[in-house]
Coordinates of C-alpha atoms in Angstrom, one line a residue:
Chain W
X1 CA -194.1 -99.0 -11.3
X2 CA -192.6 -101.8 -13.2
X3 CA -189.3 -102.8 -14.8
X4 CA -189.1 -103.9 -18.4
X5 CA -186.3 -106.3 -19.1
X6 CA -185.7 -107.8 -22.5
X7 CA -184.6 -111.3 -23.4
X8 CA -182.5 -111.5 -26.5
X9 CA -183.7 -114.4 -28.6
X10 CA -181.7 -117.1 -30.1
X11 CA -182.3 -118.3 -33.6
X12 CA -183.0 -121.9 -32.6
X13 CA -182.6 -123.2 -36.2
X14 CA -180.8 -126.3 -35.0
X15 CA -183.6 -127.2 -32.7
X16 CA -185.9 -126.7 -35.6
X17 CA -183.8 -129.2 -37.7
X18 CA -184.0 -131.8 -35.0
X19 CA -187.7 -131.4 -34.6
X20 CA -188.1 -131.5 -38.3
X21 CA -186.2 -134.8 -38.6
X22 CA -188.4 -136.2 -35.7
X23 CA -191.5 -135.2 -37.6
X24 CA -190.3 -136.8 -40.8
X25 CA -189.4 -139.9 -38.8
X26 CA -192.9 -140.1 -37.4
X27 CA -194.4 -139.7 -40.8
X28 CA -192.2 -142.5 -42.2
X29 CA -193.1 -144.8 -39.3
X30 CA -196.8 -144.2 -39.9
X31 CA -196.3 -144.9 -43.6
X32 CA -194.5 -148.2 -42.9
X33 CA -197.2 -149.0 -40.4
X34 CA -199.9 -148.6 -43.0
X35 CA -198.1 -150.7 -45.5
X36 CA -197.3 -153.5 -43.0
X37 CA -200.9 -153.6 -41.8
X38 CA -202.5 -153.6 -45.3
X39 CA -200.0 -155.3 -47.6
X40 CA -197.9 -157.1 -45.0
X41 CA -194.7 -155.7 -46.5
X42 CA -192.5 -152.7 -46.2
X43 CA -193.6 -150.3 -49.0
X44 CA -191.7 -150.5 -52.3
X45 CA -189.5 -147.5 -53.0
X46 CA -189.5 -146.4 -49.4
X47 CA -186.0 -144.9 -49.7
X48 CA -187.0 -142.7 -52.6
X49 CA -190.1 -141.4 -50.9
X50 CA -188.2 -140.7 -47.6
X51 CA -185.5 -138.9 -49.5
X52 CA -188.2 -136.8 -51.4
X53 CA -189.9 -135.9 -48.1
X54 CA -186.5 -135.0 -46.5
X55 CA -185.5 -132.8 -49.5
X56 CA -188.8 -130.8 -49.3
X57 CA -188.6 -130.4 -45.5
X58 CA -184.9 -129.6 -45.2
X59 CA -185.2 -127.4 -48.3
X60 CA -187.8 -125.2 -46.5
X61 CA -185.6 -125.3 -43.4
X62 CA -182.6 -124.0 -45.4
X63 CA -184.8 -121.2 -46.8
X64 CA -185.6 -120.3 -43.2
X65 CA -181.9 -120.4 -42.3
X66 CA -181.0 -118.0 -45.1
X67 CA -184.0 -115.7 -45.3
X68 CA -185.7 -115.7 -41.8
X69 CA -183.1 -116.9 -39.4
X70 CA -185.0 -115.8 -36.3
X71 CA -188.3 -117.3 -37.3
X72 CA -190.2 -119.4 -34.9
X73 CA -188.5 -122.8 -34.6
X74 CA -191.6 -125.0 -34.1
X75 CA -194.1 -124.0 -36.8
X76 CA -192.3 -125.7 -39.6
X77 CA -191.9 -129.1 -37.8
X78 CA -195.6 -129.0 -36.8
X79 CA -196.8 -128.1 -40.3
X80 CA -194.6 -130.9 -41.8
X81 CA -195.9 -133.5 -39.3
X82 CA -199.5 -132.6 -39.9
X83 CA -199.1 -132.6 -43.7
X84 CA -197.3 -135.9 -43.6
X85 CA -199.9 -137.5 -41.4
X86 CA -202.6 -136.3 -43.7
X87 CA -200.7 -137.8 -46.7
X88 CA -200.3 -141.2 -44.9
X89 CA -204.0 -141.3 -44.0
X90 CA -205.1 -140.4 -47.6
X91 CA -202.7 -143.0 -48.9
X92 CA -204.2 -145.5 -46.5
X93 CA -207.7 -144.7 -47.8
X94 CA -206.5 -145.0 -51.4
X95 CA -205.2 -148.5 -50.6
X96 CA -208.6 -149.4 -49.1
X97 CA -210.5 -148.1 -52.1
X98 CA -208.1 -149.9 -54.4
X99 CA -207.2 -146.8 -56.4
X100 CA -204.2 -147.1 -58.6
X101 CA -201.2 -144.7 -58.2
X102 CA -202.4 -142.7 -61.2
X103 CA -205.8 -141.8 -59.9
X104 CA -205.0 -141.9 -56.2
X105 CA -205.9 -139.0 -54.0
X106 CA -202.6 -139.5 -52.3
X107 CA -200.6 -138.8 -55.4
X108 CA -202.4 -135.6 -56.0
X109 CA -202.1 -134.6 -52.4
X110 CA -198.3 -135.3 -52.6
X111 CA -198.0 -133.1 -55.7
X112 CA -200.0 -130.3 -54.1
X113 CA -197.9 -130.6 -50.9
X114 CA -194.7 -130.2 -52.9
X115 CA -196.1 -127.3 -54.8
X116 CA -197.4 -125.7 -51.6
X117 CA -194.0 -126.0 -49.8
X118 CA -192.3 -124.5 -52.8
X119 CA -194.8 -121.6 -53.0
X120 CA -194.5 -121.0 -49.2
X121 CA -190.7 -121.0 -49.5
X122 CA -191.2 -118.5 -52.4
X123 CA -193.3 -116.3 -50.1
X124 CA -190.5 -116.3 -47.5
X125 CA -187.9 -115.7 -50.2
X126 CA -189.5 -112.7 -51.9
X127 CA -191.5 -111.1 -49.0
X128 CA -188.7 -109.7 -47.0
X129 CA -190.9 -107.7 -44.7
X130 CA -194.5 -108.3 -44.0
X131 CA -195.2 -104.6 -43.7
X132 CA -195.0 -104.4 -47.4
X133 CA -198.4 -106.1 -47.5
X134 CA -199.9 -103.1 -45.8
X135 CA -199.5 -101.1 -49.0
X136 CA -201.9 -103.5 -50.7
X137 CA -204.6 -103.2 -48.1
X138 CA -207.4 -102.2 -50.4
X139 CA -206.1 -104.3 -53.3
X140 CA -206.2 -107.2 -51.0
X141 CA -209.8 -106.3 -50.1
X142 CA -210.8 -106.2 -53.8
X143 CA -209.0 -109.5 -54.5
X144 CA -210.7 -111.2 -51.6
X145 CA -214.0 -110.0 -52.8
X146 CA -213.4 -111.3 -56.3
X147 CA -212.1 -114.6 -55.0
X148 CA -215.2 -115.0 -52.9
X149 CA -217.5 -114.2 -55.8
X150 CA -215.7 -116.3 -58.5
X151 CA -217.5 -119.5 -57.8
X152 CA -220.8 -117.7 -58.5
X153 CA -219.7 -116.8 -62.0
X154 CA -221.4 -119.0 -64.6
X155 CA -218.8 -120.9 -66.6
X156 CA -216.1 -121.3 -64.1
X157 CA -218.1 -121.9 -60.9
X158 CA -218.8 -125.5 -60.0
X159 CA -221.4 -126.8 -57.7
X160 CA -219.9 -129.8 -55.8
X161 CA -222.1 -131.7 -53.4
X162 CA -224.5 -128.8 -52.9
X163 CA -221.9 -126.1 -52.3
X164 CA -220.9 -123.7 -54.9
X165 CA -217.4 -122.9 -53.6
X166 CA -215.3 -124.4 -56.4
X167 CA -214.0 -123.0 -59.6
X168 CA -212.9 -125.2 -62.4
X169 CA -210.5 -124.2 -65.3
X170 CA -210.1 -127.2 -67.5
X171 CA -209.0 -130.2 -65.4
X172 CA -208.0 -128.0 -62.5
X173 CA -210.4 -127.3 -59.7
X174 CA -209.7 -124.8 -57.0
X175 CA -211.5 -123.5 -53.9
X176 CA -210.8 -119.8 -53.9
X177 CA -212.3 -119.3 -50.4
X178 CA -209.3 -120.9 -48.8
X179 CA -206.9 -118.3 -50.3
X180 CA -209.5 -115.6 -49.7
X181 CA -209.0 -116.3 -46.0
X182 CA -205.4 -115.0 -46.0
X183 CA -206.1 -112.1 -48.4
X184 CA -208.9 -111.0 -46.2
X185 CA -206.7 -111.2 -43.1
X186 CA -204.3 -108.8 -44.8
X187 CA -207.2 -106.5 -45.7
X188 CA -208.7 -106.5 -42.3
X189 CA -205.3 -105.9 -40.6
X190 CA -204.5 -103.0 -42.9
X191 CA -207.9 -101.5 -42.6
X192 CA -208.2 -101.9 -38.8
X193 CA -204.7 -100.5 -38.1
X194 CA -205.9 -97.3 -39.8
X195 CA -209.3 -97.0 -38.2
X196 CA -209.0 -98.6 -34.9
X197 CA -208.8 -95.4 -33.0
X198 CA -212.2 -94.3 -34.2
X199 CA -213.6 -97.8 -33.6
X200 CA -212.3 -98.0 -30.1
X201 CA -212.6 -94.6 -28.7
X202 CA -215.8 -93.1 -29.9
X203 CA -219.1 -94.4 -28.6
X204 CA -221.3 -94.4 -25.6
X205 CA -221.5 -96.6 -22.7
X206 CA -224.6 -98.7 -22.0
X207 CA -224.8 -101.4 -19.3
X208 CA -221.0 -101.5 -18.9
X209 CA -220.4 -102.0 -22.6
X210 CA -219.1 -99.2 -24.7
X211 CA -221.0 -99.4 -27.9
X212 CA -219.6 -97.9 -31.1
X213 CA -221.2 -95.0 -33.0
X214 CA -223.7 -96.0 -35.6
X215 CA -221.6 -94.8 -38.5
X216 CA -218.7 -97.0 -37.3
X217 CA -220.8 -100.0 -37.7
X218 CA -220.5 -99.9 -41.5
X219 CA -217.5 -102.3 -41.9
X220 CA -218.9 -104.9 -39.6
X221 CA -222.2 -104.7 -41.5
X222 CA -220.5 -105.2 -44.8
X223 CA -218.6 -108.2 -43.5
X224 CA -221.8 -109.6 -42.2
X225 CA -223.7 -109.1 -45.4
X226 CA -220.8 -110.7 -47.3
X227 CA -220.7 -113.7 -45.1
X228 CA -224.5 -114.1 -45.2
X229 CA -224.3 -113.8 -49.0
X230 CA -221.8 -116.7 -49.1
X231 CA -224.1 -118.7 -46.8
X232 CA -227.1 -118.1 -49.0
X233 CA -225.7 -118.1 -52.6
X234 CA -222.8 -120.5 -52.2
X235 CA -224.5 -122.5 -49.4
X236 CA -221.3 -122.8 -47.6
X237 CA -221.8 -122.4 -43.9
X238 CA -218.2 -123.1 -43.0
X239 CA -216.6 -120.3 -45.1
X240 CA -219.3 -117.9 -44.0
X241 CA -218.6 -118.6 -40.3
X242 CA -214.8 -118.4 -40.8
X243 CA -215.0 -115.1 -42.7
X244 CA -217.2 -113.4 -40.2
X245 CA -215.5 -114.9 -37.1
X246 CA -212.1 -113.7 -38.5
X247 CA -213.4 -110.2 -38.9
X248 CA -215.0 -110.0 -35.5
X249 CA -211.9 -111.3 -33.7
X250 CA -209.6 -108.9 -35.6
X251 CA -211.9 -106.1 -34.6
X252 CA -211.7 -107.2 -31.0
X253 CA -207.9 -107.5 -31.1
X254 CA -207.7 -104.1 -32.7
X255 CA -210.0 -102.3 -30.3
X256 CA -210.0 -104.3 -27.1
X257 CA -213.7 -103.8 -26.9
X258 CA -215.8 -106.8 -25.9
X259 CA -218.9 -105.0 -27.3
X260 CA -217.7 -105.9 -30.8
X261 CA -217.8 -109.6 -30.0
X262 CA -221.2 -109.2 -28.5
X263 CA -222.4 -107.3 -31.6
X264 CA -220.8 -109.8 -33.9
X265 CA -222.3 -112.8 -32.1
X266 CA -225.7 -111.2 -32.0
X267 CA -225.6 -110.4 -35.7
X268 CA -224.4 -113.8 -36.6
X269 CA -227.1 -115.5 -34.5
X270 CA -229.8 -113.4 -36.1
X271 CA -228.4 -114.1 -39.6
X272 CA -228.0 -117.8 -39.0
X273 CA -231.5 -118.0 -37.5
X274 CA -233.1 -116.2 -40.5
X275 CA -231.1 -118.4 -42.8
X276 CA -232.4 -121.4 -40.9
X277 CA -236.0 -120.3 -41.3
X278 CA -235.6 -119.5 -45.0
X279 CA -233.4 -122.2 -46.5
X280 CA -234.0 -125.9 -46.6
X281 CA -230.3 -127.0 -46.7
X282 CA -229.6 -125.1 -43.5
X283 CA -232.6 -126.8 -41.8
X284 CA -231.2 -130.2 -43.1
X285 CA -227.8 -129.5 -41.5
X286 CA -229.4 -128.6 -38.2
X287 CA -231.5 -131.8 -38.3
X288 CA -228.4 -133.9 -39.0
X289 CA -226.7 -132.3 -36.1
X290 CA -229.4 -132.6 -33.5
X291 CA -230.5 -136.1 -34.5
X292 CA -227.9 -138.0 -36.5
X293 CA -229.3 -141.4 -35.8
X294 CA -233.0 -140.8 -36.6
X295 CA -234.4 -142.8 -39.5
X296 CA -235.2 -139.5 -41.3
X297 CA -231.5 -138.4 -41.1
X298 CA -230.1 -141.8 -42.0
X299 CA -232.3 -142.0 -45.1
X300 CA -230.6 -138.8 -46.4
X301 CA -227.1 -139.0 -45.0
X302 CA -225.4 -141.4 -42.6
X303 CA -222.1 -139.6 -42.8
X304 CA -222.2 -138.1 -39.3
X305 CA -223.4 -141.3 -37.7
X306 CA -220.7 -143.3 -39.4
X307 CA -218.0 -140.9 -38.3
X308 CA -219.2 -141.1 -34.7
X309 CA -219.3 -144.9 -34.9
X310 CA -215.8 -144.9 -36.4
X311 CA -214.4 -142.8 -33.6
X312 CA -216.2 -145.0 -31.1
X313 CA -214.7 -148.1 -32.7
X314 CA -211.2 -146.6 -32.3
X315 CA -211.6 -146.2 -28.6
X316 CA -208.7 -145.0 -26.5
X317 CA -205.7 -146.3 -28.4
X318 CA -207.2 -146.8 -31.9
X319 CA -207.3 -149.8 -34.1
X320 CA -203.9 -149.0 -35.6
X321 CA -203.3 -147.5 -39.0
X322 CA -204.6 -149.8 -41.7
X323 CA -206.6 -151.9 -39.3
X324 CA -209.8 -149.8 -38.9
X325 CA -212.5 -149.1 -41.4
X326 CA -212.6 -145.4 -41.9
X327 CA -213.2 -145.8 -45.6
X328 CA -216.9 -146.6 -44.8
X329 CA -217.5 -143.0 -44.1
X330 CA -218.1 -140.8 -47.1
X331 CA -215.4 -138.1 -47.6
X332 CA -213.1 -140.0 -45.1
X333 CA -210.1 -138.3 -46.7
X334 CA -211.3 -134.7 -46.7
X335 CA -214.1 -133.4 -44.4
X336 CA -214.0 -136.6 -42.3
X337 CA -210.3 -137.1 -41.9
X338 CA -210.5 -136.3 -38.2
X339 CA -212.8 -139.3 -37.5
X340 CA -210.5 -141.4 -39.7
X341 CA -207.6 -140.5 -37.4
X342 CA -209.9 -140.9 -34.4
X343 CA -210.6 -144.5 -35.5
X344 CA -207.1 -145.6 -36.3
X345 CA -205.0 -143.6 -33.8
X346 CA -207.7 -143.5 -31.0
X347 CA -208.4 -140.7 -28.6
X348 CA -204.7 -140.6 -27.6
X349 CA -203.5 -140.0 -31.2
X350 CA -206.3 -137.6 -32.0
X351 CA -205.5 -135.5 -29.0
X352 CA -201.8 -135.4 -30.0
X353 CA -202.9 -134.1 -33.4
X354 CA -205.2 -131.5 -31.7
X355 CA -202.3 -130.5 -29.5
X356 CA -200.2 -129.8 -32.6
X357 CA -202.9 -127.4 -33.8
X358 CA -203.0 -125.8 -30.4
X359 CA -199.2 -125.3 -30.4
X360 CA -199.3 -123.9 -33.9
X361 CA -202.0 -121.4 -33.0
X362 CA -200.2 -120.5 -29.8
X363 CA -197.0 -119.8 -31.7
X364 CA -199.0 -117.5 -34.0
X365 CA -200.6 -115.6 -31.2
X366 CA -197.2 -115.4 -29.4
X367 CA -195.8 -113.9 -32.6
X368 CA -198.6 -111.3 -32.6
X369 CA -197.6 -110.4 -29.0
X370 CA -194.0 -110.2 -29.9
X371 CA -194.0 -108.2 -33.1
X372 CA -193.6 -104.5 -32.8
X373 CA -195.9 -103.0 -35.5
X374 CA -199.6 -102.9 -35.3
X375 CA -200.2 -104.3 -38.7
X376 CA -198.1 -107.3 -38.0
X377 CA -199.8 -107.9 -34.7
X378 CA -203.3 -107.8 -36.3
X379 CA -202.2 -110.0 -39.2
X380 CA -200.5 -112.6 -37.1
X381 CA -203.4 -112.7 -34.6
X382 CA -205.9 -113.0 -37.5
X383 CA -204.1 -115.7 -39.3
X384 CA -203.5 -117.7 -36.2
X385 CA -207.1 -117.3 -35.2
X386 CA -208.4 -118.4 -38.6
X387 CA -206.5 -121.7 -38.1
X388 CA -208.0 -122.1 -34.7
X389 CA -211.5 -121.3 -35.9
X390 CA -211.2 -123.6 -38.8
X391 CA -210.1 -126.5 -36.6
X392 CA -213.0 -125.7 -34.2
X393 CA -215.5 -125.7 -37.0
X394 CA -214.3 -129.0 -38.5
X395 CA -213.7 -130.9 -35.3
X396 CA -216.9 -129.4 -33.7
X397 CA -218.8 -130.5 -36.8
X398 CA -217.7 -134.1 -36.8
X399 CA -218.1 -134.5 -33.1
X400 CA -221.6 -132.9 -33.0
X401 CA -220.7 -129.7 -31.1
X402 CA -222.0 -127.5 -33.9
X403 CA -223.8 -128.3 -37.2
X404 CA -221.5 -129.9 -39.7
X405 CA -220.0 -127.5 -42.3
X406 CA -217.8 -128.1 -45.2
X407 CA -214.4 -126.8 -44.2
X408 CA -211.2 -128.6 -44.5
X409 CA -208.9 -129.5 -41.6
X410 CA -205.7 -127.4 -42.2
X411 CA -202.8 -129.5 -43.6
X412 CA -204.6 -132.8 -42.9
X413 CA -207.5 -132.9 -45.4
X414 CA -207.2 -133.8 -49.0
X415 CA -207.4 -130.7 -51.1
X416 CA -204.9 -128.7 -53.0
X417 CA -206.3 -125.2 -52.3
X418 CA -206.4 -125.8 -48.6
X419 CA -202.8 -127.0 -48.5
X420 CA -201.6 -124.1 -50.6
X421 CA -203.4 -121.6 -48.5
X422 CA -202.3 -123.0 -45.2
X423 CA -198.6 -123.4 -46.2
X424 CA -198.7 -119.8 -47.4
X425 CA -200.3 -118.8 -44.1
X426 CA -197.5 -120.5 -42.2
X427 CA -194.9 -118.8 -44.4
X428 CA -196.5 -115.4 -43.5
X429 CA -196.5 -116.3 -39.8
X430 CA -192.9 -117.4 -40.0
X431 CA -192.0 -114.1 -41.7
X432 CA -193.7 -112.1 -39.0
X433 CA -192.2 -114.2 -36.3
X434 CA -188.8 -113.5 -37.8
X435 CA -189.4 -109.8 -37.4
X436 CA -190.8 -110.3 -33.9
X437 CA -187.9 -112.3 -32.6
X438 CA -185.1 -110.5 -34.3
X439 CA -183.1 -108.3 -31.9
X440 CA -184.2 -104.7 -32.3
X441 CA -180.8 -103.5 -33.6
X442 CA -181.0 -106.0 -36.5
X443 CA -184.6 -105.2 -37.6
X444 CA -184.4 -103.8 -41.0
X445 CA -186.0 -100.4 -41.1
X446 CA -185.5 -99.4 -44.7
X447 CA -187.8 -97.3 -46.7
X448 CA -190.3 -100.1 -46.3
X449 CA -190.9 -99.4 -42.7
X450 CA -194.4 -98.1 -41.9
X451 CA -192.9 -95.5 -39.6
X452 CA -191.1 -93.9 -42.5
X453 CA -194.0 -94.2 -45.0
X454 CA -195.1 -90.9 -46.4
X455 CA -198.2 -89.4 -45.0
X456 CA -201.3 -91.1 -46.4
X457 CA -204.4 -89.4 -47.6
X458 CA -207.4 -90.8 -45.8
X459 CA -210.9 -90.3 -47.1
X460 CA -212.6 -87.5 -45.2
X461 CA -216.2 -88.0 -44.5
Chain G
X1 CA -195.6 -159.7 -40.2
X2 CA -196.7 -160.7 -36.8
X3 CA -199.5 -159.0 -34.9
X4 CA -197.0 -158.3 -32.1
X5 CA -194.8 -156.3 -34.3
X6 CA -197.7 -154.3 -35.6
X7 CA -199.0 -153.6 -32.1
X8 CA -195.5 -152.4 -31.1
X9 CA -195.3 -150.1 -34.2
X10 CA -198.8 -148.8 -33.5
X11 CA -198.2 -148.0 -29.9
X12 CA -194.7 -146.7 -30.8
X13 CA -196.3 -144.3 -33.2
X14 CA -198.7 -142.9 -30.6
X15 CA -195.8 -142.6 -28.2
X16 CA -193.7 -140.8 -30.8
X17 CA -196.5 -138.4 -31.5
X18 CA -196.7 -137.4 -27.9
X19 CA -192.9 -137.3 -27.6
X20 CA -193.0 -134.8 -30.5
X21 CA -195.7 -132.7 -28.7
X22 CA -193.7 -132.7 -25.5
X23 CA -190.4 -131.9 -27.2
X24 CA -192.1 -128.9 -28.9
X25 CA -193.4 -127.8 -25.5
X26 CA -189.9 -128.3 -24.1
X27 CA -188.5 -126.1 -26.8
X28 CA -191.1 -123.4 -26.1
X29 CA -190.3 -123.5 -22.4
X30 CA -186.7 -122.5 -23.1
X31 CA -187.7 -120.1 -25.9
X32 CA -188.4 -116.9 -24.1
X33 CA -188.0 -113.7 -26.0
X34 CA -189.4 -110.2 -26.1
X35 CA -189.8 -108.2 -22.9
X36 CA -190.8 -109.1 -19.4
X37 CA -192.6 -106.6 -17.3
X38 CA -192.3 -107.0 -13.6
X39 CA -194.3 -104.9 -11.1
X40 CA -191.9 -104.1 -8.4
X41 CA -194.0 -103.1 -5.5
X42 CA -195.6 -106.4 -5.0
X43 CA -192.7 -108.7 -5.9
X44 CA -189.7 -107.3 -4.1
X45 CA -189.1 -110.3 -2.1
X46 CA -189.6 -112.7 -5.0
X47 CA -187.3 -110.7 -7.3
X48 CA -184.7 -110.8 -4.7
X49 CA -184.8 -114.6 -4.6
X50 CA -185.1 -114.9 -8.4
X51 CA -182.1 -112.7 -9.2
X52 CA -179.3 -113.6 -6.9
X53 CA -176.8 -112.3 -9.4
X54 CA -178.3 -108.8 -9.1
X55 CA -177.7 -108.8 -5.4
X56 CA -174.4 -110.5 -4.7
X57 CA -175.3 -111.1 -1.1
X58 CA -179.0 -111.9 -1.0
X59 CA -178.7 -113.4 2.5
X60 CA -177.4 -110.1 3.7
X61 CA -180.6 -108.4 2.9
X62 CA -182.5 -110.1 5.7
X63 CA -180.2 -108.6 8.3
X64 CA -179.1 -105.6 6.3
X65 CA -178.2 -103.5 9.3
X66 CA -175.7 -105.9 10.8
X67 CA -173.8 -107.4 7.9
X68 CA -173.6 -104.6 5.4
X69 CA -172.4 -102.2 8.1
X70 CA -169.6 -104.7 8.9
X71 CA -168.8 -104.9 5.2
X72 CA -168.7 -101.2 5.0
X73 CA -166.3 -100.9 7.8
X74 CA -163.9 -103.6 6.7
X75 CA -164.0 -102.7 3.0
X76 CA -163.8 -99.0 3.2
X77 CA -162.5 -97.7 -0.1
X78 CA -163.6 -100.8 -2.0
X79 CA -165.2 -100.5 -5.5
X80 CA -169.0 -100.8 -5.4
X81 CA -170.5 -103.6 -7.6
X82 CA -174.2 -103.0 -7.2
X83 CA -176.7 -100.6 -5.9
X84 CA -179.6 -101.2 -3.6
X85 CA -182.5 -99.0 -3.0
X86 CA -183.1 -98.7 0.7
X87 CA -185.8 -96.0 0.8
X88 CA -188.6 -94.9 -1.5
X89 CA -191.1 -96.7 -3.7
X90 CA -188.5 -99.1 -5.1
X91 CA -187.1 -100.2 -1.8
X92 CA -185.4 -103.6 -2.1
X93 CA -184.5 -103.2 -5.8
X94 CA -180.9 -104.2 -6.5
X95 CA -179.0 -103.6 -9.7
X96 CA -175.4 -104.5 -10.7
X97 CA -173.4 -101.5 -11.7
X98 CA -172.0 -101.5 -15.2
X99 CA -168.6 -100.2 -16.1
X100 CA -170.2 -98.4 -19.1
X101 CA -172.2 -96.3 -16.7
X102 CA -175.5 -96.6 -14.9
X103 CA -178.0 -93.9 -15.4
X104 CA -180.7 -93.3 -12.7
X105 CA -183.8 -91.4 -13.5
X106 CA -187.5 -91.4 -14.4
X107 CA -186.8 -91.9 -18.1
X108 CA -187.7 -95.5 -19.1
X109 CA -184.4 -95.8 -20.7
X110 CA -182.5 -95.4 -17.5
X111 CA -180.9 -98.5 -15.9
X112 CA -182.8 -97.8 -12.7
X113 CA -186.2 -96.3 -13.5
X114 CA -187.3 -94.3 -10.6
X115 CA -191.0 -93.9 -9.7
X116 CA -190.3 -90.7 -7.8
X117 CA -191.9 -87.3 -8.4
X118 CA -188.8 -85.5 -7.2
X119 CA -186.5 -87.2 -9.6
X120 CA -185.6 -85.9 -13.1
X121 CA -185.7 -87.9 -16.3
X122 CA -181.9 -88.4 -16.4
X123 CA -181.0 -87.7 -12.9
X124 CA -177.6 -89.1 -12.0
X125 CA -175.0 -91.4 -13.4
X126 CA -172.6 -93.8 -11.8
X127 CA -169.5 -94.6 -13.9
X128 CA -165.9 -95.7 -13.8
X129 CA -163.0 -93.4 -14.6
X130 CA -159.4 -94.5 -14.3
X131 CA -160.4 -97.4 -12.2
X132 CA -162.3 -95.4 -9.7
X133 CA -166.1 -95.1 -9.3
X134 CA -167.8 -91.7 -9.6
X135 CA -171.3 -90.4 -9.3
X136 CA -172.3 -87.4 -11.3
X137 CA -175.4 -85.3 -11.2
X138 CA -176.8 -84.9 -14.8
X139 CA -178.3 -81.5 -14.2
X140 CA -181.3 -82.6 -12.2
X141 CA -183.8 -80.2 -10.8
X142 CA -183.8 -81.3 -7.2
X143 CA -180.2 -82.5 -7.0
X144 CA -178.3 -85.6 -6.0
X145 CA -177.1 -85.9 -2.5
X146 CA -174.1 -87.9 -1.3
X147 CA -174.5 -88.0 2.4
X148 CA -175.3 -84.5 3.3
X149 CA -173.7 -82.8 0.4
X150 CA -175.3 -81.8 -2.8
X151 CA -173.3 -83.0 -5.8
X152 CA -171.9 -80.3 -8.0
X153 CA -169.2 -82.3 -9.9
X154 CA -168.4 -85.9 -10.4
X155 CA -167.5 -87.2 -7.0
X156 CA -165.8 -90.5 -6.1
X157 CA -167.8 -93.1 -4.3
X158 CA -167.1 -96.4 -2.5
X159 CA -169.1 -99.3 -1.5
X160 CA -171.2 -98.1 1.4
X161 CA -171.8 -94.6 0.0
X162 CA -175.4 -93.5 0.3
X163 CA -177.0 -91.4 -2.5
X164 CA -180.3 -89.6 -2.1
X165 CA -182.4 -88.7 -5.1
X166 CA -185.7 -87.1 -4.3
X167 CA -187.4 -89.5 -1.8
X168 CA -185.2 -92.4 -2.9
X169 CA -182.1 -93.5 -1.0
X170 CA -179.6 -95.7 -2.8
X171 CA -176.8 -97.5 -1.2
X172 CA -173.8 -98.7 -3.1
X173 CA -172.6 -102.2 -2.2
X174 CA -169.7 -104.4 -2.9

């Protein structure tokens, strides 16, 4: 016997504003710190830049006030702080490389940040109810499939540093895999909400695990083949791991069956081992991982070693922004931005950053617990988990927990597609959390609500 | 710019980062929403301590016999303010009475959700009419008993009245 008591939530928008201003303040302090340490002066045009940053952040905050007043109060400040810290670090590396404003990575990153924030605000503005997305389950599946295959098309696919995960249209390059992550989460959520009963109830019990029927294994096999395809043809271990991990976890969340995780891990291990035996670049990655300081490895790539050395040089409190030498590591502003922060902010600063990710993911999962519809639960859990898995893959890669893969750190790394995808992801989570926290009486249940949706025709086997 | 200033800024930045993290955690601590599920059987004593407003006289519970009896005698005819389950699986559960009416039954929407096979979904209701408190049977199968009488119509109650619903005994208190 138990009692259920409900706590009516408050909107907490003012708390969000205070946290947002604190986040902007930290970013400005970090920016000033870099400029003082490198150029010995307060940066020129500081006021303009601060005002620009404030307009973006507070603008998004106002959109939340008007369009999602019950949304989670801490996601926006965390995303703003992470994005701002990334900008500062990229700017710092620009200064070290002596790049002019025009060709600087920081300028591009700033433009992409502004664009991403505007697009995320647009998502919040136009998507009034996340359940609308459920209508586009299979469209989302098809779009994700196309996005994942785009880089393989001759003409627009680009091979950059061994991985064929870019598309280029004229001067613009884009990594469709980042956006595919969100679209796939929508597809998986919609699909699993429909089929989870079959996936979780049918099956036989062996050794304490309830194993699914053979014919229910179809979807997980398709996801597995797709992820292996990415690994083989696009040689992108990171995206492959992310995609498959996302699917397995969403299956687990939908069915509450540990056997899916066991099956997923087994399939992934087999696939990865076969890929290791067959493909040279996978073997190379594993060799870098196991033995980053051997002469063989250093002759090919000293990136991992330099990153480790950089973090070691940072120690506990770091060298201070602008005082370390993170620019020695190749890709210090994208894949290796975590070692850059480790060097200049030290273990203490790096852990603060990781805590921010933990809190962001926690809020996403809390949203999944709080929201009332199954689709929203699965979507929020999937999106939050994808951020967590991505962080694990990146940080694990640079700290030699797992072989290094080419994923970006959400919000921190230089890269427009990554920023765009992650801001949209946060916008979706905010939209779902608004539904989750809104008092029941106020939840809109118009014709859009899934409960009222007309009976759907499901394919009969 | 002197090294000292830079060091201060650098350490200040780290401190601010952690201040931000802790203020976020602080916000989350106060940001409880959704529903809370409490298992009654194992937590009776803790709930009593947690929710003093639910039981106006939590100290009285320890020596229930003595004090509440005295209260009943002195305050005969007083309006009840809360109910306390004294027998049955929910023993120890206290609940403030609402002027809008308190429904007792097995239905999860009831104010007091009984775990009692002899209770009906919507079993009984305690409500205010013209400033007086009444209890009313809502057409239950096994009936609501006030003292030794089965209720047939809304009956006035005072603090100290004892209701029996199935195996559950409920005492109204001031």
